[in-house]
Structure formats: structure tokens, C-alpha cells
PDB file of C-alpha atoms in Angstrom:
ATOM      1  CA  MET A   1       9.851 -14.509   9.015  1.00  0.00           C
ATOM      2  CA  ALA A   2      11.754 -15.177   5.818  1.00  0.00           C
ATOM      3  CA  ALA A   3      15.491 -15.402   6.245  1.00  0.00           C
ATOM      4  CA  GLU A   4      16.209 -13.165   3.299  1.00  0.00           C
ATOM      5  CA  ALA A   5      15.460  -9.439   3.330  1.00  0.00           C
ATOM      6  CA  LEU A   6      14.638  -7.752   0.038  1.00  0.00           C
ATOM      7  CA  VAL A   7      16.047  -4.524  -1.324  1.00  0.00           C
ATOM      8  CA  PRO A   8      13.173  -2.036  -0.834  1.00  0.00           C
ATOM      9  CA  LEU A   9      11.276  -0.676  -3.835  1.00  0.00           C
ATOM     10  CA  GLU A  10      11.699   3.045  -4.380  1.00  0.00           C
ATOM     11  CA  SER A  11       8.688   5.361  -4.206  1.00  0.00           C
ATOM     12  CA  ASN A  12       9.189   5.994  -7.898  1.00  0.00           C
ATOM     13  CA  PRO A  13       6.085   5.766 -10.135  1.00  0.00           C
ATOM     14  CA  ASP A  14       8.155   4.664 -13.163  1.00  0.00           C
ATOM     15  CA  VAL A  15       9.570   1.683 -11.262  1.00  0.00           C
ATOM     16  CA  ILE A  16       6.218   0.721  -9.721  1.00  0.00           C
ATOM     17  CA  ASN A  17       4.389   1.034 -13.054  1.00  0.00           C
ATOM     18  CA  LYS A  18       6.912  -1.330 -14.641  1.00  0.00           C
ATOM     19  CA  PHE A  19       6.103  -3.780 -11.838  1.00  0.00           C
ATOM     20  CA  LEU A  20       2.347  -3.414 -12.491  1.00  0.00           C
ATOM     21  CA  GLN A  21       2.671  -3.896 -16.242  1.00  0.00           C
ATOM     22  CA  LYS A  22       5.034  -6.837 -15.797  1.00  0.00           C
ATOM     23  CA  HIS A  23       2.238  -8.460 -13.795  1.00  0.00           C
ATOM     24  CA  GLY A  24      -0.577  -7.965 -16.270  1.00  0.00           C
ATOM     25  CA  VAL A  25      -2.137  -4.708 -15.045  1.00  0.00           C
ATOM     26  CA  PRO A  26      -3.493  -2.826 -18.104  1.00  0.00           C
ATOM     27  CA  THR A  27      -1.458   0.245 -19.124  1.00  0.00           C
ATOM     28  CA  LYS A  28      -4.421   2.576 -18.510  1.00  0.00           C
ATOM     29  CA  TRP A  29      -3.876   2.053 -14.749  1.00  0.00           C
ATOM     30  CA  ASN A  30      -0.828   3.842 -13.387  1.00  0.00           C
ATOM     31  CA  ILE A  31       0.718   4.962 -10.135  1.00  0.00           C
ATOM     32  CA  VAL A  32       1.056   8.756 -10.162  1.00  0.00           C
ATOM     33  CA  ASP A  33       2.593  11.198  -7.692  1.00  0.00           C
ATOM     34  CA  VAL A  34       0.215  13.215  -5.524  1.00  0.00           C
ATOM     35  CA  MET A  35       2.022  16.549  -5.324  1.00  0.00           C
ATOM     36  CA  GLY A  36       0.058  17.932  -2.377  1.00  0.00           C
ATOM     37  CA  LEU A  37      -2.916  17.144  -0.147  1.00  0.00           C
ATOM     38  CA  GLU A  38      -4.867  20.386  -0.512  1.00  0.00           C
ATOM     39  CA  PRO A  39      -8.030  20.274  -2.703  1.00  0.00           C
ATOM     40  CA  GLU A  40      -6.419  22.191  -5.595  1.00  0.00           C
ATOM     41  CA  MET A  41      -3.451  19.797  -5.738  1.00  0.00           C
ATOM     42  CA  LEU A  42      -5.742  16.774  -5.448  1.00  0.00           C
ATOM     43  CA  SER A  43      -7.739  18.051  -8.432  1.00  0.00           C
ATOM     44  CA  TRP A  44      -4.625  17.526 -10.620  1.00  0.00           C
ATOM     45  CA  VAL A  45      -4.646  13.775  -9.953  1.00  0.00           C
ATOM     46  CA  PRO A  46      -6.200  11.777 -12.845  1.00  0.00           C
ATOM     47  CA  SER A  47      -9.573  10.237 -12.092  1.00  0.00           C
ATOM     48  CA  PRO A  48     -10.831   7.746 -11.055  1.00  0.00           C
ATOM     49  CA  VAL A  49      -8.413   7.038  -8.207  1.00  0.00           C
ATOM     50  CA  VAL A  50      -8.857   3.523  -6.799  1.00  0.00           C
ATOM     51  CA  ALA A  51      -6.029   3.402  -4.223  1.00  0.00           C
ATOM     52  CA  VAL A  52      -3.657   5.762  -2.432  1.00  0.00           C
ATOM     53  CA  THR A  53      -0.239   4.717  -1.108  1.00  0.00           C
ATOM     54  CA  LEU A  54       1.709   6.540   1.578  1.00  0.00           C
ATOM     55  CA  LEU A  55       5.434   6.162   2.223  1.00  0.00           C
ATOM     56  CA  PHE A  56       6.380   7.474   5.652  1.00  0.00           C
ATOM     57  CA  PRO A  57       9.196   7.284   8.210  1.00  0.00           C
ATOM     58  CA  ILE A  58       8.740   4.788  11.037  1.00  0.00           C
ATOM     59  CA  SER A  59       9.234   6.923  14.133  1.00  0.00           C
ATOM     60  CA  GLU A  60       8.564   6.666  17.859  1.00  0.00           C
ATOM     61  CA  ALA A  61       5.410   8.733  17.358  1.00  0.00           C
ATOM     62  CA  TYR A  62       4.183   6.291  14.692  1.00  0.00           C
ATOM     63  CA  GLU A  63       4.925   3.195  16.814  1.00  0.00           C
ATOM     64  CA  GLU A  64       3.227   4.785  19.827  1.00  0.00           C
ATOM     65  CA  HIS A  65       0.115   5.604  17.806  1.00  0.00           C
ATOM     66  CA  LYS A  66       0.113   2.115  16.218  1.00  0.00           C
ATOM     67  CA  ASN A  67       0.128   0.426  19.636  1.00  0.00           C
ATOM     68  CA  LYS A  68      -2.556   2.726  21.021  1.00  0.00           C
ATOM     69  CA  GLU A  69      -4.746   2.274  17.931  1.00  0.00           C
ATOM     70  CA  GLU A  70      -4.409  -1.524  18.103  1.00  0.00           C
ATOM     71  CA  ALA A  71      -5.337  -1.613  21.804  1.00  0.00           C
ATOM     72  CA  GLU A  72      -8.356   0.620  21.160  1.00  0.00           C
ATOM     73  CA  ILE A  73      -9.637  -1.552  18.297  1.00  0.00           C
ATOM     74  CA  LEU A  74      -9.100  -4.735  20.310  1.00  0.00           C
ATOM     75  CA  SER A  75     -11.177  -3.298  23.140  1.00  0.00           C
ATOM     76  CA  LYS A  76     -13.942  -1.643  21.055  1.00  0.00           C
ATOM     77  CA  GLY A  77     -13.911  -3.771  17.901  1.00  0.00           C
ATOM     78  CA  GLN A  78     -14.378  -2.548  14.321  1.00  0.00           C
ATOM     79  CA  GLU A  79     -16.271  -3.619  11.240  1.00  0.00           C
ATOM     80  CA  VAL A  80     -14.234  -4.953   8.312  1.00  0.00           C
ATOM     81  CA  SER A  81     -15.791  -5.944   4.983  1.00  0.00           C
ATOM     82  CA  ASN A  82     -15.500  -9.615   4.010  1.00  0.00           C
ATOM     83  CA  ASN A  83     -14.681  -8.372   0.514  1.00  0.00           C
ATOM     84  CA  LEU A  84     -11.490  -6.643   1.648  1.00  0.00           C
ATOM     85  CA  PHE A  85      -8.198  -8.238   0.516  1.00  0.00           C
ATOM     86  CA  TYR A  86      -5.584  -7.892   3.268  1.00  0.00           C
ATOM     87  CA  MET A  87      -2.300  -9.726   3.773  1.00  0.00           C
ATOM     88  CA  LYS A  88       0.433  -9.773   6.406  1.00  0.00           C
ATOM     89  CA  GLN A  89       4.018  -8.783   5.657  1.00  0.00           C
ATOM     90  CA  ASN A  90       6.370 -11.668   6.491  1.00  0.00           C
ATOM     91  CA  ILE A  91       9.496 -10.533   4.640  1.00  0.00           C
ATOM     92  CA  SER A  92      11.628  -7.457   5.335  1.00  0.00           C
ATOM     93  CA  ASN A  93      11.461  -4.526   2.909  1.00  0.00           C
ATOM     94  CA  ALA A  94       8.592  -6.021   0.882  1.00  0.00           C
ATOM     95  CA  CYS A  95       6.150  -3.305   1.956  1.00  0.00           C
ATOM     96  CA  GLY A  96       6.278  -1.498  -1.419  1.00  0.00           C
ATOM     97  CA  THR A  97       5.235  -4.598  -3.343  1.00  0.00           C
ATOM     98  CA  ILE A  98       2.623  -5.522  -0.723  1.00  0.00           C
ATOM     99  CA  ALA A  99       1.197  -1.984  -0.893  1.00  0.00           C
ATOM    100  CA  VAL A 100       0.862  -2.333  -4.675  1.00  0.00           C
ATOM    101  CA  ILE A 101      -0.774  -5.766  -4.338  1.00  0.00           C
ATOM    102  CA  HIS A 102      -3.238  -4.344  -1.780  1.00  0.00           C
ATOM    103  CA  ALA A 103      -4.059  -1.548  -4.256  1.00  0.00           C
ATOM    104  CA  VAL A 104      -4.713  -3.878  -7.190  1.00  0.00           C
ATOM    105  CA  ALA A 105      -6.288  -6.802  -5.294  1.00  0.00           C
ATOM    106  CA  ASN A 106      -9.045  -4.599  -3.875  1.00  0.00           C
ATOM    107  CA  ASN A 107      -9.978  -3.268  -7.300  1.00  0.00           C
ATOM    108  CA  THR A 108     -10.171  -6.378  -9.473  1.00  0.00           C
ATOM    109  CA  ASP A 109     -13.777  -5.409 -10.295  1.00  0.00           C
ATOM    110  CA  LYS A 110     -12.287  -2.442 -12.233  1.00  0.00           C
ATOM    111  CA  ILE A 111      -8.798  -3.683 -13.138  1.00  0.00           C
ATOM    112  CA  GLU A 112      -8.688  -6.696 -15.419  1.00  0.00           C
ATOM    113  CA  ILE A 113      -5.398  -8.459 -14.707  1.00  0.00           C
ATOM    114  CA  ALA A 114      -3.916 -10.572 -17.502  1.00  0.00           C
ATOM    115  CA  ASP A 115      -2.671 -14.099 -16.795  1.00  0.00           C
ATOM    116  CA  GLY A 116       0.654 -14.145 -14.967  1.00  0.00           C
ATOM    117  CA  HIS A 117       2.281 -14.360 -11.548  1.00  0.00           C
ATOM    118  CA  LEU A 118       0.049 -11.733  -9.904  1.00  0.00           C
ATOM    119  CA  LYS A 119      -3.219 -13.207 -11.163  1.00  0.00           C
ATOM    120  CA  THR A 120      -2.073 -16.694 -10.093  1.00  0.00           C
ATOM    121  CA  PHE A 121      -1.196 -15.349  -6.635  1.00  0.00           C
ATOM    122  CA  LEU A 122      -4.507 -13.499  -6.197  1.00  0.00           C
ATOM    123  CA  ASP A 123      -6.539 -16.517  -7.332  1.00  0.00           C
ATOM    124  CA  ALA A 124      -4.675 -18.765  -4.871  1.00  0.00           C
ATOM    125  CA  ALA A 125      -4.853 -16.189  -2.050  1.00  0.00           C
ATOM    126  CA  LYS A 126      -8.531 -15.314  -2.444  1.00  0.00           C
ATOM    127  CA  ASP A 127      -9.885 -17.696   0.189  1.00  0.00           C
ATOM    128  CA  LEU A 128      -6.883 -17.614   2.559  1.00  0.00           C
ATOM    129  CA  ASP A 129      -6.577 -15.630   5.784  1.00  0.00           C
ATOM    130  CA  PRO A 130      -4.148 -12.652   5.978  1.00  0.00           C
ATOM    131  CA  ALA A 131      -1.334 -14.707   7.568  1.00  0.00           C
ATOM    132  CA  ALA A 132      -1.593 -17.488   4.971  1.00  0.00           C
ATOM    133  CA  ARG A 133      -1.604 -14.878   2.183  1.00  0.00           C
ATOM    134  CA  GLY A 134       1.630 -13.471   3.640  1.00  0.00           C
ATOM    135  CA  THR A 135       3.206 -16.947   3.580  1.00  0.00           C
ATOM    136  CA  LEU A 136       2.007 -17.561   0.022  1.00  0.00           C
ATOM    137  CA  PHE A 137       3.563 -14.236  -1.034  1.00  0.00           C
ATOM    138  CA  VAL A 138       6.979 -15.200   0.393  1.00  0.00           C
ATOM    139  CA  ASN A 139       6.840 -18.361  -1.728  1.00  0.00           C
ATOM    140  CA  SER A 140       5.667 -16.588  -4.909  1.00  0.00           C
ATOM    141  CA  ASP A 141       8.985 -16.589  -6.749  1.00  0.00           C
ATOM    142  CA  GLY A 142       7.657 -14.770  -9.827  1.00  0.00           C
ATOM    143  CA  ILE A 143       6.534 -11.740  -7.793  1.00  0.00           C
ATOM    144  CA  ILE A 144       9.569 -11.764  -5.486  1.00  0.00           C
ATOM    145  CA  ASN A 145      11.967 -11.954  -8.449  1.00  0.00           C
ATOM    146  CA  ALA A 146      10.196  -9.048 -10.183  1.00  0.00           C
ATOM    147  CA  HIS A 147      10.522  -7.037  -6.959  1.00  0.00           C
ATOM    148  CA  LYS A 148      14.261  -7.797  -6.820  1.00  0.00           C
ATOM    149  CA  GLU A 149      14.773  -6.867 -10.450  1.00  0.00           C
ATOM    150  CA  LEU A 150      12.900  -3.557 -10.212  1.00  0.00           C
ATOM    151  CA  ALA A 151      14.416  -2.616  -6.840  1.00  0.00           C
ATOM    152  CA  GLN A 152      17.738  -2.401  -8.703  1.00  0.00           C
ATOM    153  CA  GLU A 153      16.256   0.164 -11.108  1.00  0.00           C
ATOM    154  CA  GLY A 154      15.693   2.844  -8.491  1.00  0.00           C
ATOM    155  CA  GLN A 155      17.830   5.988  -8.368  1.00  0.00           C
ATOM    156  CA  THR A 156      19.204   5.199  -4.915  1.00  0.00           C
ATOM    157  CA  PRO A 157      21.690   2.336  -4.449  1.00  0.00           C
ATOM    158  CA  ALA A 158      20.118   0.006  -1.896  1.00  0.00           C
ATOM    159  CA  ASN A 159      21.416  -2.773   0.283  1.00  0.00           C
ATOM    160  CA  PRO A 160      18.970  -5.319   1.772  1.00  0.00           C
ATOM    161  CA  ASP A 161      21.049  -5.482   4.966  1.00  0.00           C
ATOM    162  CA  GLU A 162      20.875  -1.743   5.662  1.00  0.00           C
ATOM    163  CA  PRO A 163      18.131  -0.810   8.127  1.00  0.00           C
ATOM    164  CA  VAL A 164      15.177   0.815   6.359  1.00  0.00           C
ATOM    165  CA  ASN A 165      13.071   3.181   8.394  1.00  0.00           C
ATOM    166  CA  HIS A 166      10.457   3.951   5.752  1.00  0.00           C
ATOM    167  CA  HIS A 167       7.250   2.018   5.239  1.00  0.00           C
ATOM    168  CA  PHE A 168       4.572   1.822   2.506  1.00  0.00           C
ATOM    169  CA  ILE A 169       0.870   1.431   3.254  1.00  0.00           C
ATOM    170  CA  THR A 170      -2.232   1.563   1.058  1.00  0.00           C
ATOM    171  CA  PHE A 171      -5.674   3.124   1.420  1.00  0.00           C
ATOM    172  CA  VAL A 172      -8.618   1.681  -0.494  1.00  0.00           C
ATOM    173  CA  HIS A 173     -12.365   2.217  -0.729  1.00  0.00           C
ATOM    174  CA  LYS A 174     -14.324  -0.987  -0.190  1.00  0.00           C
ATOM    175  CA  ASP A 175     -18.099  -1.258   0.357  1.00  0.00           C
ATOM    176  CA  GLY A 176     -18.456   2.403   1.354  1.00  0.00           C
ATOM    177  CA  VAL A 177     -15.560   2.410   3.838  1.00  0.00           C
ATOM    178  CA  LEU A 178     -12.013   3.823   3.733  1.00  0.00           C
ATOM    179  CA  TYR A 179      -9.512   1.166   4.850  1.00  0.00           C
ATOM    180  CA  GLU A 180      -5.831   1.432   5.711  1.00  0.00           C
ATOM    181  CA  LEU A 181      -3.906  -1.706   4.753  1.00  0.00           C
ATOM    182  CA  ASP A 182      -0.564  -2.153   6.484  1.00  0.00           C
ATOM    183  CA  GLY A 183       0.950  -5.637   6.544  1.00  0.00           C
ATOM    184  CA  ARG A 184       2.841  -4.789   9.756  1.00  0.00           C
ATOM    185  CA  LYS A 185      -0.342  -4.012  11.703  1.00  0.00           C
ATOM    186  CA  ALA A 186      -2.487  -6.601  13.428  1.00  0.00           C
ATOM    187  CA  PHE A 187      -5.436  -5.964  11.105  1.00  0.00           C
ATOM    188  CA  PRO A 188      -6.814  -3.507   8.515  1.00  0.00           C
ATOM    189  CA  ILE A 189      -7.919  -0.138   9.931  1.00  0.00           C
ATOM    190  CA  ASN A 190     -11.462   1.124   9.272  1.00  0.00           C
ATOM    191  CA  HIS A 191     -11.219   4.914   8.827  1.00  0.00           C
ATOM    192  CA  GLY A 192     -14.937   5.473   8.374  1.00  0.00           C
ATOM    193  CA  PRO A 193     -17.282   6.082   5.455  1.00  0.00           C
ATOM    194  CA  THR A 194     -16.169   7.197   2.004  1.00  0.00           C
ATOM    195  CA  THR A 195     -17.449   7.156  -1.579  1.00  0.00           C
ATOM    196  CA  ALA A 196     -15.787   6.663  -4.954  1.00  0.00           C
ATOM    197  CA  GLU A 197     -16.051  10.443  -5.466  1.00  0.00           C
ATOM    198  CA  SER A 198     -14.659  11.523  -2.072  1.00  0.00           C
ATOM    199  CA  PHE A 199     -12.128   8.711  -1.639  1.00  0.00           C
ATOM    200  CA  LEU A 200      -9.009  10.674  -2.671  1.00  0.00           C
ATOM    201  CA  GLU A 201      -9.913  13.589  -0.409  1.00  0.00           C
ATOM    202  CA  ASP A 202     -10.767  11.270   2.508  1.00  0.00           C
ATOM    203  CA  ALA A 203      -7.510   9.316   2.114  1.00  0.00           C
ATOM    204  CA  ALA A 204      -5.603  12.633   1.963  1.00  0.00           C
ATOM    205  CA  LYS A 205      -7.085  13.578   5.367  1.00  0.00           C
ATOM    206  CA  VAL A 206      -5.704  10.380   6.924  1.00  0.00           C
ATOM    207  CA  CYS A 207      -2.304  11.017   5.282  1.00  0.00           C
ATOM    208  CA  LYS A 208      -2.342  14.478   6.889  1.00  0.00           C
ATOM    209  CA  GLU A 209      -2.913  12.824  10.286  1.00  0.00           C
ATOM    210  CA  PHE A 210       0.247  10.733   9.769  1.00  0.00           C
ATOM    211  CA  MET A 211       2.155  13.922   8.973  1.00  0.00           C
ATOM    212  CA  ALA A 212       0.702  15.803  11.938  1.00  0.00           C
ATOM    213  CA  ARG A 213       2.002  13.120  14.311  1.00  0.00           C
ATOM    214  CA  ASP A 214       5.559  13.826  13.054  1.00  0.00           C
ATOM    215  CA  PRO A 215       5.590  17.604  12.493  1.00  0.00           C
ATOM    216  CA  LYS A 216       9.393  17.810  12.191  1.00  0.00           C
ATOM    217  CA  GLU A 217       9.529  15.078   9.566  1.00  0.00           C
ATOM    218  CA  VAL A 218       9.317  15.900   5.844  1.00  0.00           C
ATOM    219  CA  ARG A 219       9.964  12.501   4.271  1.00  0.00           C
ATOM    220  CA  PHE A 220       6.430  11.581   3.266  1.00  0.00           C
ATOM    221  CA  THR A 221       5.458  10.496  -0.266  1.00  0.00           C
ATOM    222  CA  VAL A 222       1.876  10.078  -1.463  1.00  0.00           C
ATOM    223  CA  MET A 223       0.977   8.297  -4.711  1.00  0.00           C
ATOM    224  CA  ALA A 224      -2.303   7.222  -6.275  1.00  0.00           C
ATOM    225  CA  LEU A 225      -3.358   4.323  -8.495  1.00  0.00           C
ATOM    226  CA  ALA A 226      -5.498   6.003 -11.136  1.00  0.00           C
ATOM    227  CA  ALA A 227      -6.877   5.566 -14.639  1.00  0.00           C
ATOM    228  CA  THR A 228      -4.649   7.781 -16.767  1.00  0.00           C
ATOM    229  CA  GLU A 229      -6.255   7.074 -20.156  1.00  0.00           C
TER     230      GLU A 229
END
């Protein structure tokens, strides 16, 4: 675990899009807010959507489900595509940046990243295991410094030493399967079949399951990485 905690990124599309563009992601690809998870609301999201991120409160119900899910997968097993890019989170409050990297890294067949810190990181991380990718990330000064800079641009004053009880994760479609990528979990989670066309709707269903486990909680934010041009 790195000694230094970061200031968390805000779930603010403007801030995250600055991060993407700073790291060579073409301007046609943007993070946008998903205003609701019902079909009509989902139809407002630009298309195609290649990743969905969820910001949610870490609660007892979440931790309980996480432990149960992990035990179940360890006993039954699951299939995970070799083409999936997944990394562990080894630094506090970096989940926003890791969620964005998971979104972009699993869509490099569609998103052409210009030379820079992110491309260098992804090229170096390609053949590493998830733990080694997490270590490489901690030592990727260019990405970490961009995170620090943009974390200061949020609307909420943040202190890296204050406990943060919110967490970002990403959903992607890879080889016909919907995956949940959470650097705090033991492994990616296979959520079953999906297609490019049904991906947003299928990811929304899983987001609803997170919300249903915490019915009294309202602090959930859903965003999508989509082509907006």
C-alpha cells in the first residue's frame, strides 16, 4: 500500500473529461451523466456507450455482499476473458482514476489514445498481472500528478486524510460478457452475457442491484463513457 493517500476525484464529468483529454483520449469520447436507469432516461445517453462507471457509498450491506460474492466465485469459479484489462487498487482514493483507466483500457480497439502518460502506462501494463499493474500505476508519476491536479478542480474541498466512504467502479463489455471492474475486489466480476447494443441497459440493471442493497441510501452516481460526436 502506498504511504500517500490521494485526494479523491469528484464524480464530475467536466473534471474527468479534462483528465481523459490530458492523457490523449480523443475529444469525441466523453464521460456523460446518466440521469436515470429507466429505458427512457437511458435513451438520452449518447451512443455508442463503451463503459459505465458507478460511484456508490461503501456500506455494511456492500461489504457483506462483496464477501459473499467472492466466496461464491472462489467455490464455483467464473470465466474471465484473457482480453480483459483489470488492475488492483494499491493507493487510497485512486478509485476514480482507476475506474477511468479501466473504461479506456478495455476499449483501445475503438479509442485511439495519443502518445502520453496513459498510453505509456497501458503499453507497459499490457502483459502484467492485475497486482503488478496496480504497482506500476502507483509509480506512474504523470498519471498520479494529473489526478492530483484535477482533484483540486472539483466543487468540493477535499482532504486526502479525511475518510472517504464512496467508491468508483467500472462496467465494460468484453467478448460478449458484462464485467464489473473494481480494484478493491479480488478479481473482475462476470455479470453474464451482453452485446454492444444492450450493454448500457445491462449495466444499468447491475447498478440497480447495488441500489437495491442499500434502499435508504441516495448517494449513487452513474456516468457513461460515450462517443458524443
